[in-house]
Amino acid sequence: MLDRIIMQRIPLPFAVLMLFACAALAESGEDAWLRYARLDPHVASRYASMPTALVTLGHSSVSRSGQTELLRGIQGMLGRTLRIDIGAPTGPAIIAGTVEQVRALDASFDPPGNLQADGFALISTRIKGQEALIITGGTDRAVLYGAFALLRKIAQAEGISALNEAQVPSVPVRWVNQWDNLDGSIERGYAGQSIFFENRRVRPNLARAAEYARLLASVGINGCNVNNVNADLHILDSDFIAQLARIADVFRPYGVKLGVAVNVSMPKQVGRLDTFDPLDPKVAEWWNGKFDEVYRQIPDFGGVVVKADSEGQLGPSLYGRNPAEAANVIARALKPHGGIVFYRAFVYDHHLDWNNLKADRARAAYDIFHPLDGQFDDNVIVQIKHGPIDFQVREPVSPLLGGLQKTNEAIELQITQEYTGQQRHTVFLIPMWKEVLDFDMAVNGQNTPVKDIITGRSFHRPLGGYVGVANVGLSTNWLANQLALANLYGFGRLAWNPDLTAQAIADEWTKLTFGNDRAVVKAITNIQLGSWPAYESYTGPLGLQTLTNITGPHYGPAPESQEHNGWGQWIRAGHDGVGMDRTVATGTGFVGQYSPTVQKIYEPLANTPDNIVLFFHHVPYTYRLHSGKTVIQTIYDSHYEGAEETGEFVKEWQLLKGRVDDGRYEELLAQLEYQAGHAIVWRDAVDDWFHQMSGVDDQKGRVGRHPNRVEAEAMELRGYRVFEPTSWEGASGGKGVACSAEMTTCSAQTKFDGAAGLYEVDIEYFDLSSGTSKFKVLVNNHVADEWRADMLLPGNEPSADSSVRHRTKGLTLHPGDVICIEGTPDRAERAPLDYIEVLPLQR
Ligand code: GCV
């Protein structure tokens, strides 16, 4: 009723505007880059001459998806409902069909390019004398890709009146992996529960899975392994295959093939054989029978991914067999059905001897797989992580990528941000992947960039491609950070065309996701392109890797955790110097796994680029880099610069208020503010740790000195007790305070002794998963601010993982004012506090 009264009083044009404003408010990110938001009328008018009829020549479910998508997209963006026509056009029409189907209408039809398999073309021409916009390709799936490409053009306000272009994907294999467990959890997933599984069954409602397939298809991804590579032994149980078939059913209309992760020990552990030796004929027979069963129910099943002899997974080594033998027995069972095996090269010993200076996890993949080159069957693809360690913020390219010339290869990239801020930090990964793909491995003295090796072009391999570990979840916007979706989008776009620039991908994604407002596109692209360099600067510069908590959640800073364990992510920091000597001359010999040309870059210290130097060399802290700065000063400066840059992202985002919908604006503002605060936690933890380790002072006098900071342990405490976190660098000054068990409210107060003025007060506290404490800021007993510690962060103790900054802005303070932080604990979360920092208000 109230709505009606308001509408009656508002003149109609305003009412329409308000409706749009409300629609803008409602954006949640669920539609990702397929929003099809209405174009502004001026832009829409450019498409006035576009045909209003649509003829779809194919009859498959994939063809129907293309038709539905075109109807939906044109309706959404231009407000027009296309008329569906059947058969030869009698007037101007959009015609969607394979080359063969279009030729059946008009034998003279001759599309540009060599449209094999997934390649498509968009052509403005005449068919039977009628004006036509043709979307064509080698297969129905290619035509679907063409439909998405056309809609992408319209969404970006590009002209479509004189089209004559063909696009062919760079590789045949463009897959994602999900690390979903059957109980619904996702290993290294940061966006909620699985869209596929719950309670050890396939979810009854697969609507999100179908939507996911649509998103994947829109960027050309054609396969998805749905379960964790630490594979559940029951994934191919007979009753489960029937359930998997339901996922395949919702993937099929989008041309996405279903795959699963299997465990090589299944023949024994669930198949009741007495062995899983890959050379035992019983084992081969078991796999044959299993895949016959799978293909009876899922005729277009794509294949399997295998993780073996790695991180506790059983493998062929138990029987003295090698990965090729393990892969081939499965591949031969899949071969008659057209399936493929992705065998992961992520095989290493995680019980390495830290005291052995020659031990090196980075060597493992090449040492194990290089001798097997040529022994893998043709339907096996060795799936290789892009770096030799594990998705660190920077690693050199895995030498194995250049080490296999007679084996199909796929590069594994990680979209889920395990080591890059877990989507609580915005880190646009495309620039990093581009560096990897463009890196010239110089195999046999030839120009062999990684992107050419994986296409199969360099060594004439029939299969090859890209695998992205995506780990989307039930979170409304798929990855729980609106900007993180650009990584999924960019992964697909790069797999399609690795020559696209990071800038072009960021621009394109932003236009599709937030609209064509130039200021918005510029600011978001800027934030995205600056985000990986910033993250690298405040986490692990100079090739130190992410310096995160290796034995814990891989999230916050914990440099000490890299060392003294068997995981081999060592940085070998001592009092004398830092870095891992991987040279041939004096180190682990890892450099020797590269071609001679690449060895010349990494073996001599003098040639090694600064940004990766400590991955390859152990040097004194006082060693001067190419930049002219010492290593230790670079570490200090870089952490300050990265944290500062992250603060700038917040300001840049704030300029977009009112230009993007309020929902996404507020959500991202909160995310970027949190990130800016956590970047300071990173900065201080890593710089303090290196300060203590090196004993070298920061030339700029910042490290260990925070003039505006008051440590909680130095405040006047009521009910709070001082504690030391497990890792001293996890709290400023190595200490924090937590409310005693018997107290219901605690306080920490200090007297302000600065000049009168306007200030912002940063309160650094710890937000654990064991409760939701409440905090208040009081100035002279008046409540100035309050909030709840309700974030979902990893870890259950006060540490750098759980450290959060709350900023109270615009406080007028006078000398002698009492600033008090009051904490009300909740269950095991004892309202823990680290420090407060009082800073002049930044306008
Ligand atoms: C699925 C890293 C991750 C593991 C992951 C593994 C892998 O070690 O931390 O969670 O396991 O990589 O890629 O197999």
Coordinates of N, CA and C in Angstrom, one line a residue, residues 147-329:
A147 N 27.6 -17.4 -29.9 CA 26.5 -16.6 -29.4 C 27.0 -15.8 -28.2
F148 N 27.8 -16.5 -27.3 CA 28.3 -15.7 -26.2 C 29.2 -14.6 -26.6
A149 N 30.0 -14.8 -27.7 CA 30.9 -13.8 -28.1 C 30.1 -12.6 -28.7
L150 N 29.0 -12.9 -29.4 CA 28.2 -11.8 -29.9 C 27.6 -11.0 -28.8
L151 N 27.1 -11.7 -27.8 CA 26.5 -10.9 -26.7 C 27.5 -10.1 -25.9
R152 N 28.7 -10.7 -25.8 CA 29.8 -9.9 -25.2 C 30.1 -8.6 -25.9
K153 N 30.1 -8.7 -27.2 CA 30.3 -7.5 -28.0 C 29.2 -6.4 -27.7
I154 N 28.0 -6.9 -27.7 CA 26.9 -5.9 -27.5 C 27.0 -5.3 -26.0
A155 N 27.3 -6.2 -25.1 CA 27.4 -5.7 -23.7 C 28.5 -4.6 -23.6
Q156 N 29.5 -4.7 -24.4 CA 30.6 -3.7 -24.4 C 30.4 -2.6 -25.4
A157 N 29.2 -2.5 -25.9 CA 28.8 -1.5 -26.9 C 29.7 -1.5 -28.1
E158 N 30.1 -2.6 -28.6 CA 30.9 -2.7 -29.8 C 30.0 -2.8 -31.0
G159 N 30.5 -2.3 -32.1 CA 29.7 -2.4 -33.3 C 29.6 -3.8 -33.8
I160 N 28.4 -4.1 -34.4 CA 28.3 -5.5 -34.9 C 27.7 -5.5 -36.3
S161 N 27.7 -4.3 -37.0 CA 27.0 -4.2 -38.3 C 27.8 -4.8 -39.4
A162 N 29.1 -4.9 -39.3 CA 29.9 -5.4 -40.4 C 30.9 -6.5 -39.9
L163 N 30.3 -7.6 -39.4 CA 31.2 -8.6 -38.8 C 31.7 -9.5 -39.8
N164 N 33.0 -9.9 -39.6 CA 33.6 -10.9 -40.5 C 34.8 -11.5 -39.7
E165 N 34.5 -12.2 -38.7 CA 35.7 -12.6 -37.9 C 35.5 -14.1 -37.4
A166 N 36.7 -14.7 -37.3 CA 36.7 -16.1 -36.8 C 37.6 -16.2 -35.6
Q167 N 37.3 -17.0 -34.7 CA 38.1 -17.3 -33.5 C 38.3 -18.8 -33.3
V168 N 39.5 -19.2 -33.1 CA 39.7 -20.6 -32.8 C 40.5 -20.7 -31.5
P169 N 40.1 -21.6 -30.6 CA 40.7 -21.6 -29.3 C 42.2 -22.1 -29.4
S170 N 43.0 -21.6 -28.5 CA 44.5 -22.0 -28.6 C 44.7 -23.5 -28.4
V171 N 43.8 -24.1 -27.6 CA 44.1 -25.5 -27.2 C 42.8 -26.3 -27.1
P172 N 42.8 -27.6 -27.2 CA 41.6 -28.3 -27.2 C 41.1 -28.5 -25.7
V173 N 42.0 -28.6 -24.8 CA 41.6 -28.9 -23.4 C 41.6 -27.6 -22.5
R174 N 40.4 -27.2 -22.1 CA 40.2 -26.0 -21.3 C 39.3 -26.4 -20.2
W175 N 39.9 -26.9 -19.1 CA 39.1 -27.5 -18.0 C 39.3 -26.7 -16.7
V176 N 38.3 -26.9 -15.9 CA 38.5 -26.5 -14.5 C 38.4 -27.7 -13.6
N177 N 39.1 -27.6 -12.5 CA 39.0 -28.6 -11.4 C 38.3 -28.0 -10.2
Q178 N 37.4 -28.7 -9.6 CA 36.9 -28.3 -8.3 C 37.4 -29.3 -7.3
W179 N 37.8 -28.8 -6.1 CA 38.3 -29.7 -5.1 C 37.2 -30.0 -4.0
D180 N 36.0 -30.3 -4.5 CA 34.9 -30.5 -3.7 C 34.9 -31.9 -3.0
N181 N 34.6 -32.0 -1.8 CA 34.4 -33.3 -1.1 C 33.0 -33.7 -1.1
L182 N 32.8 -35.0 -0.9 CA 31.4 -35.4 -1.0 C 30.5 -35.0 0.2
D183 N 31.2 -34.6 1.3 CA 30.3 -34.0 2.4 C 29.9 -32.6 2.2
G184 N 30.4 -32.0 1.1 CA 29.9 -30.6 0.8 C 31.0 -29.6 1.1
S185 N 32.1 -30.0 1.8 CA 33.1 -29.0 2.0 C 34.0 -29.0 0.8
I186 N 34.8 -27.9 0.7 CA 35.7 -27.8 -0.5 C 37.1 -27.5 0.0
E187 N 38.1 -28.4 -0.4 CA 39.5 -28.2 0.0 C 40.0 -26.9 -0.6
R188 N 40.5 -26.0 0.2 CA 41.0 -24.7 -0.3 C 39.9 -23.9 -1.1
G189 N 38.7 -24.1 -0.6 CA 37.5 -23.3 -1.2 C 37.2 -22.2 -0.2
Y190 N 36.9 -21.0 -0.7 CA 36.7 -19.9 0.2 C 35.4 -19.2 -0.1
A191 N 34.5 -20.0 -0.7 CA 33.2 -19.4 -1.1 C 32.0 -20.3 -0.7
G192 N 32.1 -20.9 0.4 CA 30.9 -21.7 0.9 C 31.0 -23.1 0.4
Q193 N 29.9 -23.8 0.6 CA 29.9 -25.2 0.4 C 29.8 -25.6 -1.1
S194 N 29.9 -26.8 -1.4 CA 29.9 -27.3 -2.7 C 28.5 -27.1 -3.5
I195 N 28.7 -26.8 -4.7 CA 27.4 -26.7 -5.6 C 27.0 -28.0 -6.1
F196 N 27.9 -29.1 -5.8 CA 27.6 -30.4 -6.4 C 27.2 -31.4 -5.3
F197 N 27.8 -31.4 -4.1 CA 27.6 -32.4 -3.2 C 27.2 -31.9 -1.8
E198 N 26.4 -32.8 -1.1 CA 26.1 -32.5 0.3 C 25.8 -33.9 0.9
N199 N 26.2 -34.0 2.2 CA 26.0 -35.3 2.9 C 26.3 -36.6 2.1
R200 N 27.4 -36.5 1.4 CA 27.9 -37.6 0.7 C 27.0 -38.1 -0.5
R201 N 26.2 -37.1 -1.0 CA 25.4 -37.4 -2.1 C 25.5 -36.2 -3.1
V202 N 25.1 -36.4 -4.3 CA 24.9 -35.3 -5.2 C 23.7 -34.5 -4.8
R203 N 23.8 -33.2 -4.7 CA 22.7 -32.4 -4.2 C 21.4 -32.6 -5.1
P204 N 20.3 -32.6 -4.4 CA 19.1 -32.8 -5.2 C 18.9 -31.6 -6.2
N205 N 19.2 -30.4 -5.8 CA 19.0 -29.3 -6.6 C 20.3 -28.9 -7.3
L206 N 20.4 -29.1 -8.6 CA 21.7 -28.8 -9.3 C 21.6 -27.5 -10.1
A207 N 20.7 -26.6 -9.7 CA 20.5 -25.3 -10.4 C 21.8 -24.5 -10.5
R208 N 22.5 -24.5 -9.4 CA 23.8 -23.7 -9.4 C 24.8 -24.4 -10.3
A209 N 24.8 -25.7 -10.3 CA 25.7 -26.5 -11.2 C 25.5 -26.1 -12.6
A210 N 24.2 -26.1 -13.0 CA 23.8 -25.7 -14.4 C 24.3 -24.3 -14.7
E211 N 24.0 -23.4 -13.7 CA 24.5 -22.0 -14.0 C 26.0 -21.9 -14.1
Y212 N 26.7 -22.7 -13.3 CA 28.1 -22.8 -13.4 C 28.6 -23.2 -14.8
A213 N 27.9 -24.2 -15.3 CA 28.3 -24.7 -16.6 C 28.1 -23.6 -17.7
R214 N 27.0 -22.8 -17.5 CA 26.7 -21.7 -18.4 C 27.8 -20.7 -18.3
L215 N 28.3 -20.3 -17.1 CA 29.4 -19.4 -16.9 C 30.6 -19.9 -17.6
L216 N 30.9 -21.2 -17.4 CA 32.1 -21.8 -18.0 C 32.1 -21.8 -19.5
A217 N 30.9 -22.2 -20.0 CA 30.8 -22.2 -21.5 C 31.0 -20.8 -22.1
S218 N 30.5 -19.8 -21.3 CA 30.5 -18.4 -21.9 C 32.0 -18.0 -22.1
V219 N 33.0 -18.6 -21.5 CA 34.4 -18.2 -21.7 C 35.1 -19.4 -22.3
G220 N 34.4 -20.4 -22.9 CA 35.0 -21.4 -23.7 C 35.5 -22.6 -22.9
I221 N 35.2 -22.7 -21.6 CA 35.7 -23.9 -20.8 C 34.9 -25.1 -21.2
N222 N 35.5 -26.2 -21.4 CA 34.8 -27.4 -21.9 C 34.9 -28.6 -21.1
G223 N 35.4 -28.5 -19.9 CA 35.4 -29.7 -19.0 C 35.5 -29.3 -17.6
C224 N 35.0 -30.2 -16.7 CA 35.1 -29.8 -15.2 C 35.2 -31.1 -14.4
N225 N 36.3 -31.3 -13.7 CA 36.4 -32.4 -12.7 C 35.8 -31.9 -11.4
V226 N 34.8 -32.6 -10.9 CA 34.0 -32.0 -9.9 C 34.4 -32.3 -8.4
N227 N 35.3 -33.3 -8.2 CA 35.7 -33.6 -6.8 C 37.2 -33.5 -6.6
N228 N 37.4 -33.4 -5.3 CA 38.8 -33.1 -4.8 C 39.8 -34.1 -5.4
V229 N 41.0 -33.6 -5.8 CA 42.0 -34.6 -6.2 C 42.5 -35.5 -5.1
N230 N 42.3 -35.1 -3.9 CA 42.5 -36.1 -2.8 C 41.2 -36.9 -2.8
A231 N 41.2 -37.8 -3.7 CA 39.9 -38.3 -4.2 C 39.2 -39.3 -3.2
D232 N 37.9 -39.1 -3.1 CA 37.1 -40.0 -2.3 C 37.1 -41.4 -3.0
L233 N 37.3 -42.4 -2.2 CA 37.4 -43.8 -2.8 C 36.0 -44.2 -3.4
H234 N 35.0 -43.6 -3.0 CA 33.6 -44.1 -3.4 C 33.0 -43.3 -4.6
I235 N 33.8 -42.4 -5.2 CA 33.3 -41.5 -6.2 C 32.8 -42.3 -7.4
L236 N 33.3 -43.5 -7.7 CA 32.8 -44.3 -8.8 C 32.1 -45.6 -8.3
D237 N 31.6 -45.6 -7.1 CA 30.7 -46.7 -6.7 C 29.5 -46.7 -7.6
S238 N 28.9 -47.8 -7.8 CA 27.8 -47.9 -8.8 C 26.7 -47.0 -8.5
D239 N 26.3 -46.8 -7.2 CA 25.2 -46.0 -6.9 C 25.6 -44.5 -7.1
F240 N 26.9 -44.2 -7.0 CA 27.3 -42.8 -7.2 C 27.4 -42.4 -8.6
I241 N 27.7 -43.4 -9.5 CA 27.8 -43.1 -10.9 C 26.4 -42.5 -11.4
A242 N 25.4 -43.1 -10.9 CA 24.0 -42.7 -11.3 C 23.8 -41.2 -10.8
Q243 N 24.4 -40.9 -9.7 CA 24.2 -39.5 -9.2 C 25.1 -38.6 -10.0
L244 N 26.3 -39.0 -10.4 CA 27.1 -38.2 -11.2 C 26.5 -37.9 -12.6
A245 N 25.7 -38.9 -13.0 CA 25.1 -38.7 -14.3 C 24.1 -37.5 -14.3
R246 N 23.6 -37.2 -13.1 CA 22.7 -36.0 -13.0 C 23.5 -34.7 -13.2
I247 N 24.8 -34.7 -12.7 CA 25.6 -33.5 -13.0 C 25.9 -33.4 -14.5
A248 N 26.3 -34.6 -15.1 CA 26.6 -34.5 -16.5 C 25.4 -34.0 -17.3
D249 N 24.2 -34.3 -16.8 CA 23.0 -33.9 -17.5 C 22.9 -32.3 -17.5
V250 N 23.3 -31.7 -16.4 CA 23.1 -30.3 -16.4 C 24.3 -29.6 -17.0
F251 N 25.4 -30.3 -17.2 CA 26.6 -29.7 -17.9 C 26.4 -29.8 -19.4
R252 N 25.8 -30.9 -19.8 CA 25.7 -31.2 -21.3 C 25.2 -30.1 -22.1
P253 N 24.1 -29.4 -21.7 CA 23.5 -28.3 -22.6 C 24.5 -27.2 -22.8
Y254 N 25.6 -27.2 -22.1 CA 26.6 -26.1 -22.2 C 27.9 -26.6 -22.8
G255 N 27.9 -27.9 -23.2 CA 29.1 -28.4 -23.8 C 30.2 -28.6 -22.9
V256 N 29.9 -28.8 -21.6 CA 30.9 -29.0 -20.6 C 31.0 -30.5 -20.2
K257 N 32.1 -31.1 -20.4 CA 32.2 -32.5 -20.1 C 32.5 -32.7 -18.6
L258 N 31.9 -33.8 -18.1 CA 32.1 -34.1 -16.6 C 33.3 -35.0 -16.5
G259 N 34.1 -34.7 -15.5 CA 35.3 -35.6 -15.1 C 35.3 -35.7 -13.6
V260 N 36.0 -36.7 -13.1 CA 36.2 -36.9 -11.7 C 37.6 -37.2 -11.4
A261 N 37.9 -37.0 -10.1 CA 39.3 -37.4 -9.6 C 39.1 -38.8 -9.1
V262 N 40.1 -39.6 -9.4 CA 40.1 -41.0 -8.9 C 41.4 -41.2 -8.1
N263 N 41.3 -42.3 -7.3 CA 42.5 -42.7 -6.5 C 43.0 -44.0 -7.1
V264 N 44.3 -44.1 -7.4 CA 44.8 -45.3 -8.0 C 44.6 -46.6 -7.2
S265 N 44.3 -46.4 -5.9 CA 44.2 -47.6 -5.1 C 42.8 -48.2 -5.1
M266 N 41.9 -47.5 -5.8 CA 40.5 -48.0 -5.8 C 40.3 -49.5 -6.1
P267 N 41.0 -50.0 -7.1 CA 40.8 -51.5 -7.4 C 40.9 -52.3 -6.1
K268 N 41.8 -51.9 -5.3 CA 42.0 -52.7 -4.0 C 41.1 -52.3 -2.9
Q269 N 41.0 -50.9 -2.7 CA 40.3 -50.4 -1.6 C 38.8 -50.5 -1.7
V270 N 38.3 -50.4 -2.9 CA 36.8 -50.5 -3.0 C 36.5 -51.7 -3.9
G271 N 37.5 -52.1 -4.8 CA 37.2 -53.1 -5.8 C 37.4 -54.5 -5.3
R272 N 37.8 -54.6 -4.1 CA 38.1 -55.9 -3.4 C 39.1 -56.8 -4.1
L273 N 40.0 -56.2 -4.9 CA 41.2 -56.9 -5.4 C 42.2 -57.0 -4.3
D274 N 43.2 -57.8 -4.5 CA 44.3 -57.9 -3.4 C 45.4 -57.0 -3.8
T275 N 45.3 -56.2 -4.8 CA 46.3 -55.3 -5.3 C 45.8 -54.1 -6.1
F276 N 46.6 -53.1 -6.2 CA 46.2 -52.0 -7.2 C 47.5 -51.8 -8.1
D277 N 48.4 -52.8 -8.1 CA 49.5 -52.7 -9.0 C 49.1 -52.5 -10.4
P278 N 49.5 -51.4 -11.0 CA 49.0 -51.0 -12.4 C 49.4 -52.1 -13.4
L279 N 50.4 -52.9 -13.2 CA 50.8 -53.8 -14.2 C 50.1 -55.2 -14.0
D280 N 49.3 -55.3 -13.0 CA 48.6 -56.6 -12.8 C 47.3 -56.6 -13.7
P281 N 47.1 -57.6 -14.5 CA 46.0 -57.7 -15.4 C 44.6 -57.6 -14.7
K282 N 44.6 -58.0 -13.4 CA 43.3 -57.9 -12.7 C 42.9 -56.4 -12.5
V283 N 44.0 -55.7 -12.3 CA 43.7 -54.2 -12.1 C 43.3 -53.6 -13.4
A284 N 43.9 -53.9 -14.5 CA 43.5 -53.4 -15.8 C 42.0 -53.7 -16.0
E285 N 41.7 -55.0 -15.7 CA 40.3 -55.4 -16.0 C 39.3 -54.7 -15.1
W286 N 39.7 -54.4 -13.8 CA 38.9 -53.6 -12.9 C 38.6 -52.3 -13.5
W287 N 39.6 -51.6 -14.0 CA 39.4 -50.2 -14.5 C 38.5 -50.3 -15.8
N288 N 38.8 -51.4 -16.6 CA 37.9 -51.5 -17.9 C 36.5 -51.6 -17.5
G289 N 36.2 -52.5 -16.5 CA 34.8 -52.7 -16.1 C 34.2 -51.5 -15.6
K290 N 35.0 -50.8 -14.8 CA 34.5 -49.6 -14.1 C 34.1 -48.5 -15.2
F291 N 35.0 -48.3 -16.2 CA 34.6 -47.3 -17.1 C 33.5 -47.7 -18.1
D292 N 33.4 -49.0 -18.4 CA 32.3 -49.5 -19.2 C 31.0 -49.0 -18.4
E293 N 31.0 -49.2 -17.1 CA 29.8 -48.9 -16.3 C 29.6 -47.4 -16.4
V294 N 30.6 -46.6 -16.2 CA 30.5 -45.1 -16.3 C 29.9 -44.7 -17.6
Y295 N 30.4 -45.2 -18.7 CA 30.0 -44.7 -20.0 C 28.6 -45.2 -20.4
R296 N 28.2 -46.3 -19.7 CA 26.8 -46.7 -20.0 C 25.8 -45.6 -19.5
Q297 N 26.2 -45.0 -18.4 CA 25.3 -44.0 -17.8 C 25.6 -42.5 -18.2
I298 N 26.9 -42.3 -18.6 CA 27.4 -41.0 -19.0 C 28.2 -41.1 -20.3
P299 N 27.5 -41.2 -21.4 CA 28.2 -41.5 -22.7 C 29.2 -40.5 -23.1
D300 N 29.1 -39.3 -22.6 CA 30.1 -38.2 -22.9 C 31.0 -37.9 -21.8
F301 N 31.2 -38.8 -20.9 CA 32.1 -38.6 -19.7 C 33.5 -38.2 -20.3
G302 N 34.1 -37.2 -19.6 CA 35.3 -36.6 -20.2 C 36.6 -37.3 -19.8
G303 N 36.7 -37.7 -18.5 CA 37.9 -38.4 -18.1 C 38.2 -38.2 -16.6
V304 N 39.4 -38.5 -16.2 CA 39.7 -38.5 -14.8 C 41.0 -37.7 -14.5
V305 N 41.1 -37.2 -13.3 CA 42.4 -36.6 -12.9 C 42.9 -37.5 -11.7
V306 N 44.2 -37.6 -11.7 CA 44.9 -38.5 -10.7 C 45.9 -37.8 -9.9
K307 N 45.8 -37.9 -8.6 CA 46.9 -37.4 -7.7 C 47.4 -38.6 -7.0
A308 N 48.6 -39.0 -7.2 CA 49.2 -40.2 -6.6 C 50.6 -40.0 -6.1
D309 N 50.9 -40.7 -5.0 CA 52.3 -40.6 -4.4 C 52.5 -39.2 -4.0
S310 N 51.5 -38.5 -3.5 CA 51.7 -37.1 -3.1 C 50.9 -36.8 -1.9
E311 N 51.5 -36.1 -1.0 CA 50.8 -35.6 0.2 C 49.9 -36.7 0.8
G312 N 50.4 -37.9 1.0 CA 49.7 -39.0 1.6 C 48.8 -39.8 0.8
Q313 N 48.6 -39.5 -0.5 CA 47.8 -40.3 -1.4 C 48.6 -41.5 -1.9
L314 N 48.0 -42.6 -1.9 CA 48.8 -43.8 -2.3 C 49.1 -43.7 -3.8
G315 N 50.1 -44.5 -4.2 CA 50.5 -44.4 -5.6 C 51.3 -45.6 -6.1
P316 N 51.6 -45.6 -7.3 CA 52.3 -46.8 -7.9 C 53.6 -47.1 -7.3
S317 N 54.2 -46.1 -6.6 CA 55.5 -46.4 -6.0 C 55.5 -47.6 -5.0
L318 N 54.3 -47.8 -4.5 CA 54.1 -48.9 -3.5 C 54.5 -50.3 -4.1
Y319 N 54.3 -50.4 -5.5 CA 54.7 -51.6 -6.2 C 55.9 -51.4 -7.0
G320 N 56.7 -50.4 -6.8 CA 57.9 -50.1 -7.6 C 57.5 -49.7 -9.0
R321 N 56.3 -49.2 -9.2 CA 55.9 -48.8 -10.6 C 56.0 -47.3 -10.7
N322 N 55.9 -46.8 -11.9 CA 56.1 -45.3 -12.1 C 54.8 -44.7 -12.5
P323 N 54.7 -43.3 -12.5 CA 53.5 -42.6 -12.9 C 53.0 -43.0 -14.3
A324 N 53.9 -43.3 -15.2 CA 53.4 -43.6 -16.6 C 52.6 -44.9 -16.5
E325 N 53.1 -45.9 -15.8 CA 52.4 -47.2 -15.7 C 51.1 -47.0 -15.0
A326 N 51.1 -46.1 -14.0 CA 49.8 -45.9 -13.3 C 48.8 -45.2 -14.2
A327 N 49.3 -44.2 -15.0 CA 48.4 -43.4 -15.8 C 47.9 -44.3 -17.0
N328 N 48.8 -45.1 -17.5 CA 48.4 -45.8 -18.8 C 47.3 -46.9 -18.5
V329 N 47.3 -47.5 -17.3 CA 46.3 -48.6 -17.1 C 44.9 -48.0 -17.1

